[in-house]
PDB file of C-alpha atoms and ligand atoms in Angstrom:
ATOM      1  CA  MET A   1    -210.262  28.130  18.319  1.00  0.00           C
ATOM      2  CA  GLU A   2    -206.888  26.373  18.719  1.00  0.00           C
ATOM      3  CA  GLU A   3    -205.208  26.547  22.117  1.00  0.00           C
ATOM      4  CA  ARG A   4    -202.468  29.179  22.078  1.00  0.00           C
ATOM      5  CA  LEU A   5    -198.890  28.066  21.645  1.00  0.00           C
ATOM      6  CA  GLU A   6    -196.428  28.599  24.483  1.00  0.00           C
ATOM      7  CA  ARG A   7    -195.108  32.139  24.158  1.00  0.00           C
ATOM      8  CA  GLY A   8    -191.623  32.699  22.779  1.00  0.00           C
ATOM      9  CA  LEU A   9    -189.908  32.238  19.456  1.00  0.00           C
ATOM     10  CA  HIS A  10    -190.612  28.978  17.595  1.00  0.00           C
ATOM     11  CA  ILE A  11    -188.230  28.057  14.780  1.00  0.00           C
ATOM     12  CA  VAL A  12    -190.309  25.921  12.424  1.00  0.00           C
ATOM     13  CA  ALA A  13    -188.805  23.827   9.627  1.00  0.00           C
ATOM     14  CA  THR A  14    -190.990  23.522   6.522  1.00  0.00           C
ATOM     15  CA  PRO A  15    -190.797  21.231   3.458  1.00  0.00           C
ATOM     16  CA  ILE A  16    -188.129  21.666   0.768  1.00  0.00           C
ATOM     17  CA  GLY A  17    -190.469  20.559  -1.995  1.00  0.00           C
ATOM     18  CA  ASN A  18    -192.988  17.999  -0.866  1.00  0.00           C
ATOM     19  CA  LEU A  19    -195.719  19.509   1.313  1.00  0.00           C
ATOM     20  CA  ARG A  20    -196.301  16.147   2.941  1.00  0.00           C
ATOM     21  CA  ASP A  21    -192.921  16.559   4.633  1.00  0.00           C
ATOM     22  CA  LEU A  22    -194.426  19.183   6.950  1.00  0.00           C
ATOM     23  CA  SER A  23    -194.462  17.470  10.330  1.00  0.00           C
ATOM     24  CA  PRO A  24    -197.674  17.358  12.399  1.00  0.00           C
ATOM     25  CA  ARG A  25    -195.866  19.295  15.125  1.00  0.00           C
ATOM     26  CA  ALA A  26    -194.787  22.002  12.651  1.00  0.00           C
ATOM     27  CA  ALA A  27    -198.340  22.299  11.284  1.00  0.00           C
ATOM     28  CA  ASP A  28    -199.696  22.504  14.804  1.00  0.00           C
ATOM     29  CA  ALA A  29    -197.256  25.284  15.762  1.00  0.00           C
ATOM     30  CA  LEU A  30    -198.075  27.272  12.620  1.00  0.00           C
ATOM     31  CA  ARG A  31    -201.815  26.997  13.267  1.00  0.00           C
ATOM     32  CA  ARG A  32    -201.490  28.022  16.904  1.00  0.00           C
ATOM     33  CA  ALA A  33    -198.893  30.801  16.615  1.00  0.00           C
ATOM     34  CA  ASP A  34    -199.989  34.394  17.197  1.00  0.00           C
ATOM     35  CA  ARG A  35    -197.983  35.482  14.193  1.00  0.00           C
ATOM     36  CA  ILE A  36    -195.485  34.061  11.723  1.00  0.00           C
ATOM     37  CA  LEU A  37    -192.283  35.739  10.576  1.00  0.00           C
ATOM     38  CA  VAL A  38    -191.678  34.907   6.929  1.00  0.00           C
ATOM     39  CA  GLU A  39    -189.246  35.627   4.109  1.00  0.00           C
ATOM     40  CA  ASP A  40    -191.916  35.916   1.454  1.00  0.00           C
ATOM     41  CA  THR A  41    -195.597  36.189   2.347  1.00  0.00           C
ATOM     42  CA  ARG A  42    -196.691  34.653  -0.984  1.00  0.00           C
ATOM     43  CA  VAL A  43    -194.641  31.489  -0.399  1.00  0.00           C
ATOM     44  CA  THR A  44    -195.782  30.970   3.188  1.00  0.00           C
ATOM     45  CA  ALA A  45    -199.390  31.843   2.299  1.00  0.00           C
ATOM     46  CA  LYS A  46    -199.475  28.675   0.139  1.00  0.00           C
ATOM     47  CA  LEU A  47    -198.218  26.553   3.016  1.00  0.00           C
ATOM     48  CA  LEU A  48    -200.752  28.074   5.410  1.00  0.00           C
ATOM     49  CA  ALA A  49    -203.557  27.491   2.920  1.00  0.00           C
ATOM     50  CA  HIS A  50    -202.452  23.852   2.647  1.00  0.00           C
ATOM     51  CA  ILE A  51    -202.933  23.349   6.402  1.00  0.00           C
ATOM     52  CA  GLY A  52    -205.944  25.652   6.694  1.00  0.00           C
ATOM     53  CA  ALA A  53    -204.158  28.116   9.003  1.00  0.00           C
ATOM     54  CA  LYS A  54    -205.091  31.776   9.170  1.00  0.00           C
ATOM     55  CA  VAL A  55    -202.350  33.522  11.084  1.00  0.00           C
ATOM     56  CA  PRO A  56    -200.963  37.042  10.510  1.00  0.00           C
ATOM     57  CA  MET A  57    -197.619  37.077   8.705  1.00  0.00           C
ATOM     58  CA  MET A  58    -194.817  39.596   9.089  1.00  0.00           C
ATOM     59  CA  ARG A  59    -191.784  39.882   6.813  1.00  0.00           C
ATOM     60  CA  TYR A  60    -188.466  39.298   8.521  1.00  0.00           C
ATOM     61  CA  ASP A  61    -184.880  38.777   7.422  1.00  0.00           C
ATOM     62  CA  ASP A  62    -181.475  39.382   8.933  1.00  0.00           C
ATOM     63  CA  HIS A  63    -181.311  42.731   7.093  1.00  0.00           C
ATOM     64  CA  SER A  64    -184.354  43.899   9.030  1.00  0.00           C
ATOM     65  CA  SER A  65    -183.421  46.909  11.166  1.00  0.00           C
ATOM     66  CA  GLU A  66    -182.603  46.817  14.899  1.00  0.00           C
ATOM     67  CA  ALA A  67    -185.859  48.681  15.467  1.00  0.00           C
ATOM     68  CA  GLU A  68    -187.835  45.975  13.649  1.00  0.00           C
ATOM     69  CA  ARG A  69    -186.067  43.289  15.653  1.00  0.00           C
ATOM     70  CA  ASP A  70    -186.759  45.178  18.884  1.00  0.00           C
ATOM     71  CA  ALA A  71    -190.448  45.385  17.951  1.00  0.00           C
ATOM     72  CA  ILE A  72    -190.529  41.588  17.517  1.00  0.00           C
ATOM     73  CA  LEU A  73    -188.748  41.089  20.843  1.00  0.00           C
ATOM     74  CA  ALA A  74    -191.307  43.310  22.584  1.00  0.00           C
ATOM     75  CA  ARG A  75    -194.115  41.117  21.222  1.00  0.00           C
ATOM     76  CA  LEU A  76    -192.430  37.964  22.544  1.00  0.00           C
ATOM     77  CA  ASP A  77    -193.394  39.053  26.064  1.00  0.00           C
ATOM     78  CA  ASP A  78    -196.920  37.825  25.383  1.00  0.00           C
ATOM     79  CA  GLU A  79    -196.946  36.202  21.967  1.00  0.00           C
ATOM     80  CA  ALA A  80    -195.912  32.911  20.423  1.00  0.00           C
ATOM     81  CA  ILE A  81    -194.114  33.884  17.252  1.00  0.00           C
ATOM     82  CA  ALA A  82    -193.121  31.305  14.646  1.00  0.00           C
ATOM     83  CA  LEU A  83    -190.209  31.855  12.282  1.00  0.00           C
ATOM     84  CA  VAL A  84    -190.213  30.064   8.928  1.00  0.00           C
ATOM     85  CA  SER A  85    -188.188  30.456   5.765  1.00  0.00           C
ATOM     86  CA  ASP A  86    -189.394  29.862   2.213  1.00  0.00           C
ATOM     87  CA  ALA A  87    -188.315  26.239   2.481  1.00  0.00           C
ATOM     88  CA  GLY A  88    -186.404  24.000   4.863  1.00  0.00           C
ATOM     89  CA  THR A  89    -184.880  24.887   8.184  1.00  0.00           C
ATOM     90  CA  PRO A  90    -184.726  28.583   9.112  1.00  0.00           C
ATOM     91  CA  LEU A  91    -181.214  29.963   9.849  1.00  0.00           C
ATOM     92  CA  ILE A  92    -179.551  27.427   7.520  1.00  0.00           C
ATOM     93  CA  SER A  93    -178.435  29.801   4.717  1.00  0.00           C
ATOM     94  CA  ASP A  94    -181.635  31.624   5.658  1.00  0.00           C
ATOM     95  CA  PRO A  95    -182.611  34.429   8.026  1.00  0.00           C
ATOM     96  CA  GLY A  96    -183.016  34.025  11.751  1.00  0.00           C
ATOM     97  CA  TYR A  97    -179.627  33.899  13.415  1.00  0.00           C
ATOM     98  CA  LYS A  98    -179.679  37.520  14.582  1.00  0.00           C
ATOM     99  CA  LEU A  99    -183.210  37.158  15.880  1.00  0.00           C
ATOM    100  CA  VAL A 100    -182.476  33.982  17.842  1.00  0.00           C
ATOM    101  CA  ARG A 101    -179.418  35.612  19.315  1.00  0.00           C
ATOM    102  CA  ALA A 102    -181.352  38.728  20.291  1.00  0.00           C
ATOM    103  CA  ALA A 103    -184.282  36.707  21.691  1.00  0.00           C
ATOM    104  CA  ARG A 104    -181.921  34.665  23.867  1.00  0.00           C
ATOM    105  CA  ALA A 105    -180.090  37.764  25.041  1.00  0.00           C
ATOM    106  CA  ALA A 106    -183.423  39.303  26.046  1.00  0.00           C
ATOM    107  CA  GLY A 107    -184.325  36.178  28.040  1.00  0.00           C
ATOM    108  CA  HIS A 108    -187.147  34.928  25.790  1.00  0.00           C
ATOM    109  CA  ALA A 109    -187.869  31.240  25.310  1.00  0.00           C
ATOM    110  CA  VAL A 110    -186.631  29.862  21.991  1.00  0.00           C
ATOM    111  CA  HIS A 111    -188.062  26.550  20.723  1.00  0.00           C
ATOM    112  CA  THR A 112    -187.192  24.621  17.597  1.00  0.00           C
ATOM    113  CA  ILE A 113    -189.352  22.265  15.581  1.00  0.00           C
ATOM    114  CA  PRO A 114    -186.854  20.326  13.496  1.00  0.00           C
ATOM    115  CA  GLY A 115    -187.592  19.098  10.005  1.00  0.00           C
ATOM    116  CA  PRO A 116    -186.329  19.097   6.432  1.00  0.00           C
ATOM    117  CA  SER A 117    -183.093  20.729   5.380  1.00  0.00           C
ATOM    118  CA  ALA A 118    -181.689  20.381   1.866  1.00  0.00           C
ATOM    119  CA  ALA A 119    -178.148  20.044   3.235  1.00  0.00           C
ATOM    120  CA  ILE A 120    -178.872  16.941   5.306  1.00  0.00           C
ATOM    121  CA  ALA A 121    -181.223  15.478   2.701  1.00  0.00           C
ATOM    122  CA  ALA A 122    -178.457  15.785   0.068  1.00  0.00           C
ATOM    123  CA  LEU A 123    -175.898  14.184   2.358  1.00  0.00           C
ATOM    124  CA  THR A 124    -178.173  11.191   2.857  1.00  0.00           C
ATOM    125  CA  LEU A 125    -178.600  10.769  -0.906  1.00  0.00           C
ATOM    126  CA  ALA A 126    -174.982  11.188  -1.998  1.00  0.00           C
ATOM    127  CA  GLY A 127    -173.486   7.919  -0.729  1.00  0.00           C
ATOM    128  CA  LEU A 128    -170.437   9.780   0.583  1.00  0.00           C
ATOM    129  CA  PRO A 129    -169.026   9.544   4.126  1.00  0.00           C
ATOM    130  CA  THR A 130    -171.384  11.058   6.667  1.00  0.00           C
ATOM    131  CA  ASP A 131    -169.362  10.721   9.868  1.00  0.00           C
ATOM    132  CA  ARG A 132    -167.840  14.181   9.499  1.00  0.00           C
ATOM    133  CA  PHE A 133    -169.198  16.895   7.249  1.00  0.00           C
ATOM    134  CA  LEU A 134    -168.737  20.602   6.748  1.00  0.00           C
ATOM    135  CA  PHE A 135    -171.592  22.763   5.506  1.00  0.00           C
ATOM    136  CA  LEU A 136    -170.326  25.599   3.328  1.00  0.00           C
ATOM    137  CA  GLY A 137    -173.641  27.189   2.351  1.00  0.00           C
ATOM    138  CA  PHE A 138    -173.287  29.133  -0.921  1.00  0.00           C
ATOM    139  CA  LEU A 139    -169.677  29.712  -2.005  1.00  0.00           C
ATOM    140  CA  PRO A 140    -168.855  33.332  -2.900  1.00  0.00           C
ATOM    141  CA  ALA A 141    -169.889  34.179  -6.478  1.00  0.00           C
ATOM    142  CA  LYS A 142    -166.622  35.930  -7.435  1.00  0.00           C
ATOM    143  CA  ALA A 143    -163.817  33.593  -8.565  1.00  0.00           C
ATOM    144  CA  LYS A 144    -161.143  35.077  -6.278  1.00  0.00           C
ATOM    145  CA  ALA A 145    -163.248  34.955  -3.134  1.00  0.00           C
ATOM    146  CA  ARG A 146    -164.433  31.431  -4.051  1.00  0.00           C
ATOM    147  CA  SER A 147    -160.843  30.304  -4.530  1.00  0.00           C
ATOM    148  CA  GLU A 148    -159.862  31.739  -1.137  1.00  0.00           C
ATOM    149  CA  ALA A 149    -162.799  30.027   0.540  1.00  0.00           C
ATOM    150  CA  LEU A 150    -161.815  26.677  -1.014  1.00  0.00           C
ATOM    151  CA  ALA A 151    -158.133  27.104  -0.117  1.00  0.00           C
ATOM    152  CA  GLU A 152    -159.173  27.590   3.492  1.00  0.00           C
ATOM    153  CA  ILE A 153    -160.981  24.229   3.691  1.00  0.00           C
ATOM    154  CA  ALA A 154    -158.959  22.119   1.210  1.00  0.00           C
ATOM    155  CA  GLY A 155    -157.256  20.145   3.991  1.00  0.00           C
ATOM    156  CA  VAL A 156    -160.388  19.431   6.028  1.00  0.00           C
ATOM    157  CA  ARG A 157    -161.019  15.688   6.336  1.00  0.00           C
ATOM    158  CA  ALA A 158    -164.766  15.759   5.999  1.00  0.00           C
ATOM    159  CA  SER A 159    -167.451  15.593   3.348  1.00  0.00           C
ATOM    160  CA  LEU A 160    -168.441  19.055   2.129  1.00  0.00           C
ATOM    161  CA  ILE A 161    -171.988  20.261   1.473  1.00  0.00           C
ATOM    162  CA  LEU A 162    -172.619  23.291  -0.744  1.00  0.00           C
ATOM    163  CA  TYR A 163    -175.732  25.014  -1.996  1.00  0.00           C
ATOM    164  CA  GLU A 164    -175.555  26.003  -5.665  1.00  0.00           C
ATOM    165  CA  SER A 165    -177.633  27.266  -8.562  1.00  0.00           C
ATOM    166  CA  GLY A 166    -177.874  25.817 -12.090  1.00  0.00           C
ATOM    167  CA  PRO A 167    -176.100  28.696 -13.884  1.00  0.00           C
ATOM    168  CA  ARG A 168    -173.086  28.540 -11.535  1.00  0.00           C
ATOM    169  CA  LEU A 169    -172.864  24.761 -11.160  1.00  0.00           C
ATOM    170  CA  GLY A 170    -170.342  24.110 -13.975  1.00  0.00           C
ATOM    171  CA  ASP A 171    -167.906  26.800 -12.782  1.00  0.00           C
ATOM    172  CA  THR A 172    -168.198  25.677  -9.187  1.00  0.00           C
ATOM    173  CA  LEU A 173    -167.518  22.022 -10.018  1.00  0.00           C
ATOM    174  CA  ALA A 174    -164.479  23.046 -12.094  1.00  0.00           C
ATOM    175  CA  ALA A 175    -163.167  25.122  -9.172  1.00  0.00           C
ATOM    176  CA  LEU A 176    -163.803  22.269  -6.727  1.00  0.00           C
ATOM    177  CA  HIS A 177    -161.899  19.868  -8.991  1.00  0.00           C
ATOM    178  CA  GLU A 178    -159.011  22.273  -9.486  1.00  0.00           C
ATOM    179  CA  GLN A 179    -158.582  23.128  -5.811  1.00  0.00           C
ATOM    180  CA  LEU A 180    -159.617  19.955  -3.992  1.00  0.00           C
ATOM    181  CA  GLY A 181    -158.364  17.313  -6.437  1.00  0.00           C
ATOM    182  CA  ASN A 182    -160.334  14.553  -8.065  1.00  0.00           C
ATOM    183  CA  ARG A 183    -162.502  13.594  -5.099  1.00  0.00           C
ATOM    184  CA  ASP A 184    -165.819  11.776  -5.295  1.00  0.00           C
ATOM    185  CA  GLY A 185    -168.851  14.007  -5.456  1.00  0.00           C
ATOM    186  CA  ALA A 186    -172.575  14.160  -6.008  1.00  0.00           C
ATOM    187  CA  VAL A 187    -174.912  16.706  -7.547  1.00  0.00           C
ATOM    188  CA  THR A 188    -178.339  16.394  -5.963  1.00  0.00           C
ATOM    189  CA  ARG A 189    -181.272  18.270  -7.441  1.00  0.00           C
ATOM    190  CA  GLU A 190    -184.931  18.903  -6.718  1.00  0.00           C
ATOM    191  CA  ILE A 191    -184.921  16.738  -3.601  1.00  0.00           C
ATOM    192  CA  SER A 192    -188.372  15.488  -2.593  1.00  0.00           C
ATOM    193  CA  LYS A 193    -189.898  16.874  -5.814  1.00  0.00           C
ATOM    194  CA  LEU A 194    -191.059  15.160  -8.998  1.00  0.00           C
ATOM    195  CA  HIS A 195    -187.669  15.399 -10.725  1.00  0.00           C
ATOM    196  CA  GLU A 196    -185.469  14.462  -7.774  1.00  0.00           C
ATOM    197  CA  GLU A 197    -182.040  13.403  -9.023  1.00  0.00           C
ATOM    198  CA  CYS A 198    -178.642  12.482  -7.615  1.00  0.00           C
ATOM    199  CA  VAL A 199    -175.739  12.253 -10.074  1.00  0.00           C
ATOM    200  CA  THR A 200    -172.545  10.822  -8.630  1.00  0.00           C
ATOM    201  CA  GLY A 201    -169.012  10.713 -10.015  1.00  0.00           C
ATOM    202  CA  THR A 202    -165.561  12.136  -9.512  1.00  0.00           C
ATOM    203  CA  LEU A 203    -165.308  15.932  -9.519  1.00  0.00           C
ATOM    204  CA  ASN A 204    -163.604  15.658 -12.900  1.00  0.00           C
ATOM    205  CA  GLU A 205    -166.543  13.708 -14.352  1.00  0.00           C
ATOM    206  CA  LEU A 206    -169.114  15.996 -12.773  1.00  0.00           C
ATOM    207  CA  ALA A 207    -167.314  19.162 -13.943  1.00  0.00           C
ATOM    208  CA  ALA A 208    -167.241  17.760 -17.510  1.00  0.00           C
ATOM    209  CA  ARG A 209    -170.901  16.751 -17.395  1.00  0.00           C
ATOM    210  CA  TYR A 210    -172.095  20.151 -16.197  1.00  0.00           C
ATOM    211  CA  ALA A 211    -169.599  22.325 -18.146  1.00  0.00           C
ATOM    212  CA  ASP A 212    -172.260  23.273 -20.710  1.00  0.00           C
ATOM    213  CA  LEU A 213    -175.340  22.020 -18.963  1.00  0.00           C
ATOM    214  CA  GLN A 214    -177.280  24.316 -16.651  1.00  0.00           C
ATOM    215  CA  PRO A 215    -179.726  22.098 -14.827  1.00  0.00           C
ATOM    216  CA  LYS A 216    -182.974  23.655 -13.694  1.00  0.00           C
ATOM    217  CA  GLY A 217    -184.176  23.598 -10.122  1.00  0.00           C
ATOM    218  CA  GLU A 218    -182.529  23.605  -6.748  1.00  0.00           C
ATOM    219  CA  ILE A 219    -179.142  22.015  -6.265  1.00  0.00           C
ATOM    220  CA  VAL A 220    -176.894  20.787  -3.472  1.00  0.00           C
ATOM    221  CA  VAL A 221    -173.356  19.586  -4.221  1.00  0.00           C
ATOM    222  CA  VAL A 222    -171.705  17.097  -1.888  1.00  0.00           C
ATOM    223  CA  VAL A 223    -167.958  16.431  -2.069  1.00  0.00           C
ATOM    224  CA  GLY A 224    -166.243  13.496  -0.383  1.00  0.00           C
ATOM    225  CA  PRO A 225    -163.282  13.927   1.974  1.00  0.00           C
ATOM    226  CA  PRO A 226    -159.708  13.904   0.656  1.00  0.00           C
ATOM    227  CA  ALA A 227    -158.254  10.436   0.123  1.00  0.00           C
ATOM    228  CA  VAL A 228    -156.399   9.120   3.179  1.00  0.00           C
ATOM    229  CA  PRO A 229    -152.716   8.987   2.244  1.00  0.00           C
ATOM    230  CA  GLU A 230    -151.253   5.482   2.016  1.00  0.00           C
ATOM    231  CA  ALA A 231    -149.493   4.581   5.240  1.00  0.00           C
ATOM    232  CA  ALA A 232    -145.789   5.388   4.884  1.00  0.00           C
ATOM    233  CA  THR A 233    -143.455   2.400   4.618  1.00  0.00           C
ATOM    234  CA  ASP A 234    -140.523   1.789   7.003  1.00  0.00           C
ATOM    235  CA  GLU A 235    -138.171   2.794   4.178  1.00  0.00           C
ATOM    236  CA  GLN A 236    -139.958   6.123   3.665  1.00  0.00           C
ATOM    237  CA  LEU A 237    -139.946   6.753   7.409  1.00  0.00           C
ATOM    238  CA  ASP A 238    -136.203   6.007   7.659  1.00  0.00           C
ATOM    239  CA  ALA A 239    -135.378   8.224   4.678  1.00  0.00           C
ATOM    240  CA  ALA A 240    -137.383  11.162   6.046  1.00  0.00           C
ATOM    241  CA  LEU A 241    -135.967  10.735   9.565  1.00  0.00           C
ATOM    242  CA  GLY A 242    -132.421  10.332   8.227  1.00  0.00           C
ATOM    243  CA  GLU A 243    -132.685  13.748   6.616  1.00  0.00           C
ATOM    244  CA  ALA A 244    -134.519  15.440   9.503  1.00  0.00           C
ATOM    245  CA  LEU A 245    -132.018  14.107  12.085  1.00  0.00           C
ATOM    246  CA  THR A 246    -129.194  15.968  10.313  1.00  0.00           C
ATOM    247  CA  ARG A 247    -130.962  19.218  11.357  1.00  0.00           C
ATOM    248  CA  LEU A 248    -133.053  18.456  14.425  1.00  0.00           C
ATOM    249  CA  SER A 249    -133.167  16.607  17.748  1.00  0.00           C
ATOM    250  CA  ALA A 250    -134.816  13.160  17.772  1.00  0.00           C
ATOM    251  CA  SER A 251    -138.052  14.494  19.191  1.00  0.00           C
ATOM    252  CA  ARG A 252    -138.297  17.444  16.807  1.00  0.00           C
ATOM    253  CA  ALA A 253    -137.334  15.296  13.823  1.00  0.00           C
ATOM    254  CA  ALA A 254    -140.006  12.763  14.840  1.00  0.00           C
ATOM    255  CA  ALA A 255    -142.635  15.501  15.173  1.00  0.00           C
ATOM    256  CA  GLU A 256    -141.797  16.967  11.760  1.00  0.00           C
ATOM    257  CA  VAL A 257    -141.741  13.596   9.997  1.00  0.00           C
ATOM    258  CA  ALA A 258    -144.891  12.336  11.721  1.00  0.00           C
ATOM    259  CA  GLU A 259    -146.731  15.411  10.476  1.00  0.00           C
ATOM    260  CA  LYS A 260    -145.282  15.141   6.961  1.00  0.00           C
ATOM    261  CA  LEU A 261    -146.062  11.413   6.557  1.00  0.00           C
ATOM    262  CA  SER A 262    -149.320  11.470   8.587  1.00  0.00           C
ATOM    263  CA  LEU A 263    -147.918   8.935  11.047  1.00  0.00           C
ATOM    264  CA  PRO A 264    -148.371   8.606  14.801  1.00  0.00           C
ATOM    265  CA  ARG A 265    -145.649  10.647  16.487  1.00  0.00           C
ATOM    266  CA  LYS A 266    -144.887   7.692  18.802  1.00  0.00           C
ATOM    267  CA  ARG A 267    -143.880   5.487  15.870  1.00  0.00           C
ATOM    268  CA  ALA A 268    -141.650   8.192  14.352  1.00  0.00           C
ATOM    269  CA  TYR A 269    -140.036   8.950  17.723  1.00  0.00           C
ATOM    270  CA  ALA A 270    -139.301   5.289  18.512  1.00  0.00           C
ATOM    271  CA  ARG A 271    -137.630   4.897  15.121  1.00  0.00           C
ATOM    272  CA  ALA A 272    -135.728   8.179  15.503  1.00  0.00           C
ATOM    273  CA  LEU A 273    -134.269   6.911  18.808  1.00  0.00           C
ATOM    274  CA  GLU A 274    -133.172   3.653  17.141  1.00  0.00           C
ATOM    275  CA  LEU A 275    -131.531   5.550  14.291  1.00  0.00           C
ATOM    276  CA  THR A 276    -129.598   7.807  16.712  1.00  0.00           C
ATOM    277  CA  LYS A 277    -128.301   4.948  18.901  1.00  0.00           C
TER     278      LYS A 277
HETATM  279  N1  LIG B 301    -182.848  26.731   4.802  1.00  0.00           N
HETATM  280  C1  LIG B 301    -182.935  25.879   3.649  1.00  0.00           C
HETATM  281  C2  LIG B 301    -182.736  24.426   4.084  1.00  0.00           C
HETATM  282  O1  LIG B 301    -182.668  24.152   5.279  1.00  0.00           O
HETATM  283  O2  LIG B 301    -182.690  23.558   3.220  1.00  0.00           O
HETATM  284  C3  LIG B 301    -181.980  26.298   2.565  1.00  0.00           C
HETATM  285  C4  LIG B 301    -182.212  27.688   2.074  1.00  0.00           C
HETATM  286  S1  LIG B 301    -181.119  28.205   0.835  1.00  0.00           S
HETATM  287  C5  LIG B 301    -181.559  29.886   0.671  1.00  0.00           C
HETATM  288  C6  LIG B 301    -181.813  27.541  -0.622  1.00  0.00           C
HETATM  289  C7  LIG B 301    -180.900  26.523  -1.266  1.00  0.00           C
HETATM  290  O3  LIG B 301    -181.115  25.249  -0.680  1.00  0.00           O
HETATM  291  C8  LIG B 301    -181.174  26.317  -2.735  1.00  0.00           C
HETATM  292  O4  LIG B 301    -180.530  27.288  -3.530  1.00  0.00           O
HETATM  293  C9  LIG B 301    -180.609  24.945  -2.979  1.00  0.00           C
HETATM  294  O5  LIG B 301    -179.210  24.999  -3.069  1.00  0.00           O
HETATM  295  C10 LIG B 301    -180.993  24.253  -1.657  1.00  0.00           C
HETATM  296  N2  LIG B 301    -182.289  23.562  -1.776  1.00  0.00           N
HETATM  297  C11 LIG B 301    -183.468  23.951  -1.253  1.00  0.00           C
HETATM  298  N3  LIG B 301    -184.430  23.063  -1.565  1.00  0.00           N
HETATM  299  C12 LIG B 301    -183.851  22.106  -2.305  1.00  0.00           C
HETATM  300  C13 LIG B 301    -184.318  20.905  -2.927  1.00  0.00           C
HETATM  301  N4  LIG B 301    -185.586  20.528  -2.852  1.00  0.00           N
HETATM  302  N5  LIG B 301    -183.423  20.143  -3.597  1.00  0.00           N
HETATM  303  C14 LIG B 301    -182.125  20.508  -3.677  1.00  0.00           C
HETATM  304  N6  LIG B 301    -181.636  21.623  -3.111  1.00  0.00           N
HETATM  305  C15 LIG B 301    -182.476  22.414  -2.442  1.00  0.00           C
END
């Protein structure tokens, strides 16, 4: 009999395709938990069989009722309960957020056992900047809502990570190209599985490639950040300040022009003072 796991809620990341990506710590927690909250018992049953664990499973998702959540919280007083999703890290476009929040509010211990997540795996494959990134999950399916979501983040200077499905990939890439411009991108597919693939190109190229092609399997799209505008020349700065100074004080003109030309405000202000001498 395995020693019992420390009581509380244990968020356990599981593989996104390759069972060997299950960490020893994750396997240990799943074997020793008193029960496991799952999205789909059939999916998790395979994982448990793989590690020889026999632990009761209970279905849970964020649509579960308050009463169901309360029943889980009551068990946390004496049980170690693991939360898994079908694949990857729970809570990341998967259930769990409401439960973690409720468990914390009720004073229960919450532990996490980190591991695979398709979003981070895709980012590491894409060859796009990784210093700042924004995870968008699944974009809305309806064109209008998708367009609004993209308009909201079009100016963000970060790589973007999106989950997508084969049938919607072509439309999504076309929308990304139309609203974000011709940035660099990558379509990653079936990560850690037999047919793992990463196709890179500009959004224009990718949208053309997938316009009539609906790839099978699981997909993450990564989009590079917007191009950094070329630094404005002295002539451009003078022209913009010359116009702004006809309407505004030196400091306000400098602020407006610095914003417009993406320049440090100090440089614009120093030049504005020279021009007004
Ligand atoms: N929580 C999971 C995680 O951390 O990766 C993601 C769950 S979300 C419901 C499922 C989506 O993740 C899929 O539709 C696909 O976009 C992406 N995904 C999952 N496994 C993948 C894989 N092996 N390769 C590429 N994308 C994958």
